[in-house]
């Protein structure tokens, strides 16, 4: 499939990198000549320097032969015009990254359909919802939901003395029969492994588990973590992400305090969030954090517009006793560093955008995709068609690629944590955990 990407910033670059690895025909348009040159040198994709909202530039990039256009620059108007032009020129699918809430509001002068856009993604809102899910799953470093929320992928750090530490997956399968989960990946010393029965989990490992959401509260204690209920959250930074998160917290009856250094922004937030406490304060002021009761608070989220400030305030909050600390990170290269410096979890509006877009780009019957921030891997939910290669055979006889694992089977209302003897049937939905170099081979099983 020929795909045009408008914008070679971190979102566009990451999408082009992912899709080119899967042998998609990718062309990327970038207005900054230096960034365009960098992209051409780093990726095996066609690169065109120019304005993605310009018809001559779109023509030069081969717009008339493209099936999909992804407009992911940081400028809403460029993304809107690119999609409008692509739609008028017969491109089948158009996706736009749009941050401004005015384009989503009811009564907007131009609707999404009039603009020729199939999907509009608000990165900040997507990121806020992901943050809430992380806060609600106390010990999790990453969370993704599948099957309309009935299945959860949870990332956890394994503590010393944890029930799973020092045990092989086969041993755990025999000893923990009452627990329903699949160990989808083990990360050790920066290396991601799709495990088999003989692999052992060690203290210090980062593990990813798939389980029914109804049983997810039982999972963190296996890795040595305590349970707690989310009651109080402090948000450092009155950014769009911070405001959206506060709205979600208010809806769920969770006590929320917001800190921001801009007095005018504090007034705006106080008017928009009547059930939250808004303070004009610096989130890196240790004395203030202590005075406002960060010690023992259930959740602390740093979401200013500056990554370094977010990491610093997160570390300060952790040092004085905040139970769960989440840092917003814009730069992709910072994401793997977050757990290493002692922050519990990271969220990224750019990665949230990538996840939302990949679901629409995949070949085969893909209904959900979650790219993970700390590791180079994805969880993908597939529909199983009547002619799919995977249908009918026992999992043990499939010769499934070593870089992937079938983690969950959804059969109507039933959630199946599979073993080797289970069979996948037409009409099922299947959640697969995979490394990037295995995804193209895995997709063939569902075609």
Tab-separated table of C-alpha atoms in Angstrom:
chain	number	residue	atom	x	y	z
A	1	UNK	CA	0.000	0.000	0.000
A	2	UNK	CA	1.306	3.450	-0.923
A	3	UNK	CA	1.196	5.775	2.096
A	4	UNK	CA	2.015	9.495	2.161
A	5	UNK	CA	3.093	10.995	5.493
A	6	UNK	CA	3.025	14.780	5.846
A	7	UNK	CA	5.512	15.836	8.505
A	8	UNK	CA	8.849	14.225	9.420
A	9	UNK	CA	8.849	15.294	13.050
A	10	UNK	CA	9.037	12.609	15.714
A	11	UNK	CA	5.532	11.277	14.979
A	12	UNK	CA	5.991	11.167	11.212
A	13	UNK	CA	9.526	9.792	11.466
A	14	UNK	CA	8.428	7.031	13.857
A	15	UNK	CA	5.474	6.084	11.647
A	16	UNK	CA	7.665	5.995	8.534
A	17	UNK	CA	10.234	3.870	10.343
A	18	UNK	CA	7.611	1.369	11.530
A	19	UNK	CA	5.786	1.119	8.222
A	20	UNK	CA	8.897	0.850	6.051
A	21	UNK	CA	10.075	-2.101	8.176
A	22	UNK	CA	6.833	-3.815	7.179
A	23	UNK	CA	7.511	-3.219	3.467
A	24	UNK	CA	4.858	-0.540	3.028
A	25	UNK	CA	5.489	1.927	0.184
A	26	UNK	CA	6.102	5.099	2.216
A	27	UNK	CA	6.739	8.655	1.021
A	28	UNK	CA	7.279	11.418	3.576
A	29	UNK	CA	6.882	15.164	2.972
A	30	UNK	CA	8.766	17.617	5.205
A	31	UNK	CA	8.849	21.424	5.004
A	32	UNK	CA	12.245	21.789	6.720
A	33	UNK	CA	14.967	20.912	4.152
A	34	UNK	CA	17.460	19.852	6.841
A	35	UNK	CA	14.934	17.568	8.529
A	36	UNK	CA	13.961	16.148	5.129
A	37	UNK	CA	17.622	15.414	4.378
A	38	UNK	CA	18.086	13.763	7.791
A	39	UNK	CA	15.013	11.574	7.206
A	40	UNK	CA	16.248	10.540	3.760
A	41	UNK	CA	19.588	9.484	5.243
A	42	UNK	CA	18.094	7.567	8.176
A	43	UNK	CA	15.143	5.760	6.573
A	44	UNK	CA	14.583	3.674	3.482
A	45	UNK	CA	11.687	5.831	2.268
A	46	UNK	CA	11.160	8.411	-0.463
A	47	UNK	CA	11.477	11.929	0.977
A	48	UNK	CA	10.109	15.133	-0.571
A	49	UNK	CA	11.093	18.566	0.768
A	50	UNK	CA	8.191	21.004	0.705
A	51	UNK	CA	4.882	22.137	2.173
A	52	UNK	CA	2.465	19.229	2.569
A	53	UNK	CA	-0.486	21.581	2.041
A	54	UNK	CA	0.802	22.552	-1.433
A	55	UNK	CA	-0.746	20.748	-4.404
A	56	UNK	CA	2.479	20.784	-6.502
A	57	UNK	CA	4.381	19.241	-3.576
A	58	UNK	CA	1.682	16.603	-3.071
A	59	UNK	CA	1.812	15.826	-6.796
A	60	UNK	CA	5.596	15.491	-6.616
A	61	UNK	CA	5.151	13.010	-3.780
A	62	UNK	CA	2.758	10.892	-5.851
A	63	UNK	CA	-0.522	11.792	-4.173
A	64	UNK	CA	-2.631	10.536	-7.083
A	65	UNK	CA	-1.343	6.997	-6.624
A	66	UNK	CA	-1.562	6.904	-2.827
A	67	UNK	CA	-4.162	4.952	-0.886
A	68	UNK	CA	-3.620	6.689	2.471
A	69	UNK	CA	-2.407	10.070	3.724
A	70	UNK	CA	-1.263	10.661	7.304
A	71	UNK	CA	-1.014	14.377	8.141
A	72	UNK	CA	0.971	14.580	11.386
A	73	UNK	CA	2.764	17.941	11.429
A	74	UNK	CA	2.536	20.100	14.561
A	75	UNK	CA	0.313	22.578	12.664
A	76	UNK	CA	-3.408	21.766	12.635
A	77	UNK	CA	-4.148	23.884	9.567
A	78	UNK	CA	-1.466	22.193	7.435
A	79	UNK	CA	-2.862	18.809	8.432
A	80	UNK	CA	-6.430	19.852	7.618
A	81	UNK	CA	-5.548	21.250	4.182
A	82	UNK	CA	-3.383	18.228	3.322
A	83	UNK	CA	-6.265	15.876	4.100
A	84	UNK	CA	-8.778	18.011	2.216
A	85	UNK	CA	-6.560	18.019	-0.892
A	86	UNK	CA	-5.904	14.284	-0.621
A	87	UNK	CA	-9.610	13.524	-0.317
A	88	UNK	CA	-10.431	15.632	-3.382
A	89	UNK	CA	-7.703	13.803	-5.333
A	90	UNK	CA	-9.145	10.379	-4.571
A	91	UNK	CA	-7.003	9.166	-1.672
A	92	UNK	CA	-9.046	6.467	0.063
A	93	UNK	CA	-8.074	7.116	3.709
A	94	UNK	CA	-6.969	10.338	5.409
A	95	UNK	CA	-5.887	10.805	9.033
A	96	UNK	CA	-5.097	14.140	10.687
A	97	UNK	CA	-3.342	15.000	13.940
A	98	UNK	CA	-5.429	17.853	15.374
A	99	UNK	CA	-4.821	19.441	18.777
A	100	UNK	CA	-7.136	22.459	18.783
A	101	UNK	CA	-10.459	21.626	20.489
A	102	UNK	CA	-12.350	24.049	18.233
A	103	UNK	CA	-12.155	21.560	15.356
A	104	UNK	CA	-13.876	18.906	17.495
A	105	UNK	CA	-16.611	21.144	18.905
A	106	UNK	CA	-20.230	20.607	17.994
A	107	UNK	CA	-21.446	23.299	15.665
A	108	UNK	CA	-18.021	23.732	14.070
A	109	UNK	CA	-18.293	25.510	10.718
A	110	UNK	CA	-16.585	22.613	8.927
A	111	UNK	CA	-17.226	19.014	9.943
A	112	UNK	CA	-14.697	16.200	9.696
A	113	UNK	CA	-16.630	14.800	6.716
A	114	UNK	CA	-16.614	18.156	4.895
A	115	UNK	CA	-12.854	18.334	5.398
A	116	UNK	CA	-12.429	14.868	3.899
A	117	UNK	CA	-10.898	13.401	7.065
A	118	UNK	CA	-11.576	9.812	8.100
A	119	UNK	CA	-9.951	10.111	11.522
A	120	UNK	CA	-8.939	13.102	13.640
A	121	UNK	CA	-6.614	12.378	16.563
A	122	UNK	CA	-6.186	14.713	19.522
A	123	UNK	CA	-2.775	13.745	20.982
A	124	UNK	CA	-3.278	15.563	24.269
A	125	UNK	CA	-6.660	13.960	24.984
A	126	UNK	CA	-5.389	10.495	24.049
A	127	UNK	CA	-2.417	11.025	26.363
A	128	UNK	CA	-4.604	12.183	29.264
A	129	UNK	CA	-6.768	9.065	29.041
A	130	UNK	CA	-3.677	6.846	28.985
A	131	UNK	CA	-2.368	8.661	32.074
A	132	UNK	CA	-5.607	7.996	33.933
A	133	UNK	CA	-5.366	4.288	33.081
A	134	UNK	CA	-1.799	4.193	34.420
A	135	UNK	CA	-2.805	5.893	37.657
A	136	UNK	CA	-5.685	3.499	38.092
A	137	UNK	CA	-3.371	0.487	37.608
A	138	UNK	CA	-1.170	1.294	40.564
A	139	UNK	CA	2.075	-0.591	39.902
A	140	UNK	CA	1.926	-0.562	36.102
A	141	UNK	CA	4.632	1.055	33.990
A	142	UNK	CA	2.448	0.712	30.885
A	143	UNK	CA	-1.196	-0.154	30.292
A	144	UNK	CA	-3.154	-0.931	27.121
A	145	UNK	CA	-6.713	-2.198	26.792
A	146	UNK	CA	-8.182	-4.535	24.196
A	147	UNK	CA	-11.516	-6.196	23.389
A	148	UNK	CA	-13.564	-3.142	24.407
A	149	UNK	CA	-11.691	-2.934	27.695
A	150	UNK	CA	-12.107	-6.600	28.673
A	151	UNK	CA	-8.401	-7.471	28.304
A	152	UNK	CA	-5.476	-5.487	29.731
A	153	UNK	CA	-1.783	-5.518	28.893
A	154	UNK	CA	0.203	-4.498	31.980
A	155	UNK	CA	3.916	-3.691	32.243
A	156	UNK	CA	5.481	-4.360	35.670
A	157	UNK	CA	8.928	-4.245	37.272
A	158	UNK	CA	9.668	-7.431	39.238
A	159	UNK	CA	10.763	-6.746	42.823
A	160	UNK	CA	13.126	-8.799	44.975
A	161	UNK	CA	11.243	-11.610	46.680
A	162	UNK	CA	8.273	-11.407	44.301
A	163	UNK	CA	6.316	-14.676	43.855
A	164	UNK	CA	7.338	-14.894	40.177
A	165	UNK	CA	11.050	-14.113	40.732
A	166	UNK	CA	13.391	-17.024	40.061
A	167	UNK	CA	10.664	-19.209	38.539
A	168	UNK	CA	10.295	-20.466	34.981
A	169	UNK	CA	7.056	-19.826	33.110
A	170	UNK	CA	6.357	-23.561	33.111
A	171	UNK	CA	6.730	-23.691	36.909
A	172	UNK	CA	4.487	-20.674	37.359
A	173	UNK	CA	1.876	-22.230	35.099
A	174	UNK	CA	1.702	-25.255	37.394
A	175	UNK	CA	1.846	-23.309	40.674
A	176	UNK	CA	-0.477	-20.414	39.822
A	177	UNK	CA	-3.375	-22.240	38.197
A	178	UNK	CA	-5.918	-19.862	39.717
A	179	UNK	CA	-4.326	-16.862	37.956
A	180	UNK	CA	-5.315	-16.205	34.351
A	181	UNK	CA	-2.560	-14.399	32.476
A	182	UNK	CA	0.082	-14.796	29.778
A	183	UNK	CA	3.635	-13.491	30.095
A	184	UNK	CA	3.942	-11.776	26.726
A	185	UNK	CA	7.478	-10.388	27.095
A	186	UNK	CA	10.448	-10.201	29.440
A	187	UNK	CA	12.855	-7.250	29.238
A	188	UNK	CA	16.275	-7.773	30.815
A	189	UNK	CA	19.354	-5.563	30.367
A	190	UNK	CA	17.576	-3.619	27.642
A	191	UNK	CA	16.807	-6.716	25.565
A	192	UNK	CA	13.222	-7.786	24.846
A	193	UNK	CA	12.444	-11.490	24.693
A	194	UNK	CA	9.214	-13.242	23.741
A	195	UNK	CA	9.420	-16.022	26.345
A	196	UNK	CA	8.700	-19.724	26.201
A	197	UNK	CA	7.992	-22.190	29.013
A	198	UNK	CA	11.630	-22.708	29.987
A	199	UNK	CA	12.413	-19.004	30.415
A	200	UNK	CA	12.804	-17.682	33.965
A	201	UNK	CA	11.655	-14.369	35.412
A	202	UNK	CA	14.265	-12.662	37.603
A	203	UNK	CA	14.073	-9.770	40.067
A	204	UNK	CA	14.704	-6.534	38.178
A	205	UNK	CA	13.057	-7.797	34.984
A	206	UNK	CA	10.411	-5.716	33.252
A	207	UNK	CA	7.548	-8.058	32.360
A	208	UNK	CA	4.444	-7.574	30.208
A	209	UNK	CA	1.348	-9.593	31.093
A	210	UNK	CA	-1.980	-10.041	29.284
A	211	UNK	CA	-4.959	-10.813	31.513
A	212	UNK	CA	-8.728	-10.316	31.754
A	213	UNK	CA	-9.347	-6.783	33.028
A	214	UNK	CA	-11.714	-8.183	35.661
A	215	UNK	CA	-8.747	-9.993	37.255
A	216	UNK	CA	-6.051	-7.358	36.767
A	217	UNK	CA	-6.020	-6.375	40.465
A	218	UNK	CA	-4.523	-9.815	41.225
A	219	UNK	CA	-1.553	-9.290	38.888
A	220	UNK	CA	0.705	-6.636	40.573
A	221	UNK	CA	1.214	-8.683	43.797
A	222	UNK	CA	2.772	-11.452	41.660
A	223	UNK	CA	5.584	-9.002	40.839
A	224	UNK	CA	5.881	-7.892	44.479
A	225	UNK	CA	3.705	-4.761	44.396
A	226	UNK	CA	1.050	-3.686	46.903
A	227	UNK	CA	-2.527	-2.763	45.993
A	228	UNK	CA	-3.875	0.727	46.626
A	229	UNK	CA	-6.966	2.742	45.739
A	230	UNK	CA	-6.623	5.974	43.752
A	231	UNK	CA	-8.115	8.814	45.818
A	232	UNK	CA	-5.810	11.859	45.488
A	233	UNK	CA	-3.766	13.093	42.509
A	234	UNK	CA	-1.517	16.123	42.043
A	235	UNK	CA	-0.903	17.441	38.514
A	236	UNK	CA	2.191	19.583	37.940
A	237	UNK	CA	1.534	21.747	34.892
A	238	UNK	CA	-1.633	23.268	33.492
A	239	UNK	CA	-0.988	22.073	29.936
A	240	UNK	CA	-3.766	20.754	27.698
A	241	UNK	CA	-2.851	17.243	28.855
A	242	UNK	CA	-3.080	18.373	32.480
A	243	UNK	CA	-6.492	19.955	31.989
A	244	UNK	CA	-7.891	16.940	30.124
A	245	UNK	CA	-6.583	14.629	32.859
A	246	UNK	CA	-8.162	16.775	35.583
A	247	UNK	CA	-11.490	16.580	33.743
A	248	UNK	CA	-11.287	12.773	33.728
A	249	UNK	CA	-10.351	12.691	37.419
A	250	UNK	CA	-13.272	14.974	38.296
A	251	UNK	CA	-15.650	12.725	36.357
A	252	UNK	CA	-14.483	9.748	38.448
A	253	UNK	CA	-14.715	11.568	41.779
A	254	UNK	CA	-10.960	11.664	42.437
A	255	UNK	CA	-9.537	14.586	44.423
A	256	UNK	CA	-7.276	16.662	42.165
A	257	UNK	CA	-4.765	19.477	42.768
A	258	UNK	CA	-3.106	21.346	39.878
A	259	UNK	CA	0.085	23.416	40.110
A	260	UNK	CA	1.074	25.949	37.451
A	261	UNK	CA	3.590	28.829	37.436
A	262	UNK	CA	1.453	31.054	35.151
A	263	UNK	CA	-1.088	33.083	37.152
A	264	UNK	CA	-3.330	33.727	34.140
A	265	UNK	CA	-3.425	30.042	33.262
A	266	UNK	CA	-4.346	29.252	36.879
A	267	UNK	CA	-7.391	31.525	36.598
A	268	UNK	CA	-8.461	29.757	33.378
A	269	UNK	CA	-8.057	26.329	34.976
A	270	UNK	CA	-9.959	27.331	38.117
A	271	UNK	CA	-12.899	28.464	35.979
A	272	UNK	CA	-12.850	25.300	33.840
A	273	UNK	CA	-12.347	22.824	36.717
A	274	UNK	CA	-14.721	23.710	39.575
A	275	UNK	CA	-14.020	20.533	41.572
A	276	UNK	CA	-10.210	20.783	41.423
A	277	UNK	CA	-7.858	22.866	43.578
A	278	UNK	CA	-5.641	25.094	41.402
A	279	UNK	CA	-2.467	26.580	42.924
A	280	UNK	CA	-0.135	29.213	41.485
A	281	UNK	CA	3.147	27.437	42.254
A	282	UNK	CA	6.389	25.992	40.885
A	283	UNK	CA	6.296	22.195	40.587
A	284	UNK	CA	10.059	21.965	41.210
A	285	UNK	CA	9.802	23.678	44.624
A	286	UNK	CA	10.554	20.822	47.022
A	287	UNK	CA	9.378	22.719	50.110
A	288	UNK	CA	6.044	23.463	48.454
A	289	UNK	CA	5.567	19.840	47.380
A	290	UNK	CA	6.097	18.723	50.958
A	291	UNK	CA	3.759	21.418	52.291
A	292	UNK	CA	0.994	20.388	49.850
A	293	UNK	CA	1.099	16.797	51.042
A	294	UNK	CA	2.843	15.011	48.173
A	295	UNK	CA	4.198	12.506	50.697
A	296	UNK	CA	1.832	9.562	50.482
A	297	UNK	CA	-0.292	11.017	47.675
A	298	UNK	CA	-1.711	8.282	45.433
A	299	UNK	CA	-0.640	9.835	42.137
A	300	UNK	CA	1.655	12.615	40.915
A	301	UNK	CA	1.677	13.569	37.222
A	302	UNK	CA	4.203	15.993	35.726
A	303	UNK	CA	2.854	17.420	32.485
A	304	UNK	CA	4.376	20.822	31.840
A	305	UNK	CA	5.538	21.616	28.320
A	306	UNK	CA	9.173	20.887	29.226
A	307	UNK	CA	10.478	17.309	29.450
A	308	UNK	CA	13.360	18.182	31.761
A	309	UNK	CA	11.072	20.011	34.190
A	310	UNK	CA	8.694	17.056	34.153
A	311	UNK	CA	11.449	14.582	34.983
A	312	UNK	CA	12.872	16.798	37.743
A	313	UNK	CA	9.509	17.398	39.419
A	314	UNK	CA	8.702	13.673	39.105
A	315	UNK	CA	11.935	12.720	40.859
A	316	UNK	CA	11.287	15.289	43.596
A	317	UNK	CA	7.765	13.937	44.130
A	318	UNK	CA	9.089	10.391	44.288
A	319	UNK	CA	11.779	11.407	46.777
A	320	UNK	CA	9.224	12.819	49.225
A	321	UNK	CA	6.945	9.785	49.039
A	322	UNK	CA	4.423	10.024	46.185
A	323	UNK	CA	3.159	6.487	45.578
A	324	UNK	CA	2.755	6.540	41.761
A	325	UNK	CA	4.649	9.081	39.644
A	326	UNK	CA	3.991	9.593	35.932
A	327	UNK	CA	5.988	11.952	33.712
A	328	UNK	CA	4.858	13.361	30.379
A	329	UNK	CA	7.654	13.090	27.806
A	330	UNK	CA	7.604	14.616	24.326
A	331	UNK	CA	10.967	13.392	23.018
A	332	UNK	CA	10.917	9.750	21.938
A	333	UNK	CA	14.552	9.228	22.941
A	334	UNK	CA	13.694	10.017	26.573
A	335	UNK	CA	11.022	7.310	26.888
A	336	UNK	CA	13.355	4.342	27.618
A	337	UNK	CA	15.246	6.453	30.184
A	338	UNK	CA	12.248	7.185	32.409
A	339	UNK	CA	12.131	3.872	34.330
A	340	UNK	CA	15.938	3.881	34.640
A	341	UNK	CA	16.004	7.164	36.561
A	342	UNK	CA	13.352	6.072	39.059
A	343	UNK	CA	10.114	7.486	37.626
A	344	UNK	CA	7.307	4.912	37.650
A	345	UNK	CA	5.902	5.513	34.167
A	346	UNK	CA	5.956	7.821	31.161
A	347	UNK	CA	3.261	9.021	28.808
A	348	UNK	CA	3.781	10.609	25.420
A	349	UNK	CA	1.200	12.470	23.320
A	350	UNK	CA	3.282	11.664	20.266
A	351	UNK	CA	3.350	7.933	21.003
A	352	UNK	CA	-0.394	8.054	21.700
A	353	UNK	CA	-0.828	9.514	18.210
A	354	UNK	CA	1.321	6.783	16.665
A	355	UNK	CA	-0.753	4.085	18.380
A	356	UNK	CA	-4.024	5.544	17.161
A	357	UNK	CA	-2.772	5.813	13.573
A	358	UNK	CA	-1.191	2.370	13.322
A	359	UNK	CA	-4.548	0.726	13.975
A	360	UNK	CA	-5.812	2.174	10.667
A	361	UNK	CA	-2.737	1.372	8.631
A	362	UNK	CA	-2.144	-2.317	9.311
A	363	UNK	CA	-2.783	-4.975	6.702
A	364	UNK	CA	-5.181	-7.777	7.600
A	365	UNK	CA	-8.040	-7.538	10.073
A	366	UNK	CA	-6.488	-5.322	12.747
A	367	UNK	CA	-8.853	-3.732	15.286
A	368	UNK	CA	-6.367	-2.385	17.859
A	369	UNK	CA	-2.633	-1.628	18.081
A	370	UNK	CA	-0.537	-0.587	21.078
A	371	UNK	CA	3.099	0.383	20.527
A	372	UNK	CA	5.007	0.307	23.803
A	373	UNK	CA	7.123	3.206	25.013
A	374	UNK	CA	9.900	1.474	26.911
A	375	UNK	CA	10.542	-1.360	24.453
A	376	UNK	CA	10.470	-1.929	20.722
A	377	UNK	CA	7.389	-4.151	20.559
A	378	UNK	CA	3.668	-4.016	19.826
A	379	UNK	CA	0.458	-5.655	20.980
A	380	UNK	CA	-1.987	-6.133	18.104
A	381	UNK	CA	-5.612	-7.291	18.116
A	382	UNK	CA	-6.697	-9.184	14.978
A	383	UNK	CA	-10.063	-10.382	13.730
A	384	UNK	CA	-9.934	-13.934	12.356
A	385	UNK	CA	-11.606	-14.246	8.964
A	386	UNK	CA	-13.021	-17.488	7.521
A	387	UNK	CA	-10.005	-18.019	5.250
A	388	UNK	CA	-7.304	-16.955	7.711
A	389	UNK	CA	-4.299	-19.258	7.820
A	390	UNK	CA	-4.387	-19.287	11.624
A	391	UNK	CA	-7.969	-20.596	11.821
A	392	UNK	CA	-8.580	-24.212	12.820
A	393	UNK	CA	-5.108	-25.387	13.834
A	394	UNK	CA	-3.917	-25.991	17.392
A	395	UNK	CA	-1.476	-23.279	18.488
A	396	UNK	CA	1.278	-25.838	19.090
A	397	UNK	CA	1.091	-26.876	15.410
A	398	UNK	CA	1.115	-23.373	13.905
A	399	UNK	CA	4.889	-22.773	13.718
A	400	UNK	CA	4.151	-19.209	14.834
A	401	UNK	CA	7.078	-16.775	14.355
A	402	UNK	CA	9.493	-16.790	17.318
A	403	UNK	CA	9.212	-13.023	17.622
A	404	UNK	CA	5.530	-13.240	18.536
A	405	UNK	CA	3.098	-14.931	20.898
A	406	UNK	CA	-0.671	-15.443	20.878
A	407	UNK	CA	-1.641	-13.936	24.232
A	408	UNK	CA	-5.432	-13.988	24.328
A	409	UNK	CA	-8.365	-15.331	22.318
A	410	UNK	CA	-11.703	-13.497	22.493
A	411	UNK	CA	-14.626	-15.730	21.494
A	412	UNK	CA	-17.866	-13.784	21.787
A	413	UNK	CA	-18.151	-13.088	25.555
A	414	UNK	CA	-15.416	-15.548	26.547
A	415	UNK	CA	-11.810	-14.493	27.293
A	416	UNK	CA	-9.435	-17.421	26.687
A	417	UNK	CA	-5.868	-17.452	28.025
A	418	UNK	CA	-4.571	-20.050	25.556
A	419	UNK	CA	-2.368	-23.098	25.859
A	420	UNK	CA	-0.781	-25.131	23.072
A	421	UNK	CA	-3.860	-27.280	22.540
A	422	UNK	CA	-6.268	-24.384	21.968
A	423	UNK	CA	-7.547	-23.670	18.453
A	424	UNK	CA	-8.428	-20.314	16.946
A	425	UNK	CA	-11.755	-20.238	15.100
A	426	UNK	CA	-13.178	-17.929	12.417
A	427	UNK	CA	-14.914	-15.025	14.122
A	428	UNK	CA	-12.494	-15.001	17.058
A	429	UNK	CA	-10.402	-11.972	17.930
A	430	UNK	CA	-6.785	-12.637	18.863
A	431	UNK	CA	-4.311	-10.456	20.753
A	432	UNK	CA	-0.724	-10.990	19.626
A	433	UNK	CA	2.416	-9.569	21.222
A	434	UNK	CA	5.230	-9.134	18.698
A	435	UNK	CA	8.664	-7.704	18.004
A	436	UNK	CA	8.841	-5.394	14.945
A	437	UNK	CA	10.731	-7.803	12.674
A	438	UNK	CA	8.047	-10.472	13.194
A	439	UNK	CA	4.950	-8.346	12.512
A	440	UNK	CA	4.879	-8.748	8.729
A	441	UNK	CA	5.124	-12.560	9.022
A	442	UNK	CA	2.460	-12.645	11.740
A	443	UNK	CA	0.028	-10.593	9.654
A	444	UNK	CA	0.150	-13.293	6.972
A	445	UNK	CA	-1.468	-15.728	9.424
A	446	UNK	CA	-4.557	-13.489	9.490
A	447	UNK	CA	-4.900	-12.776	5.754
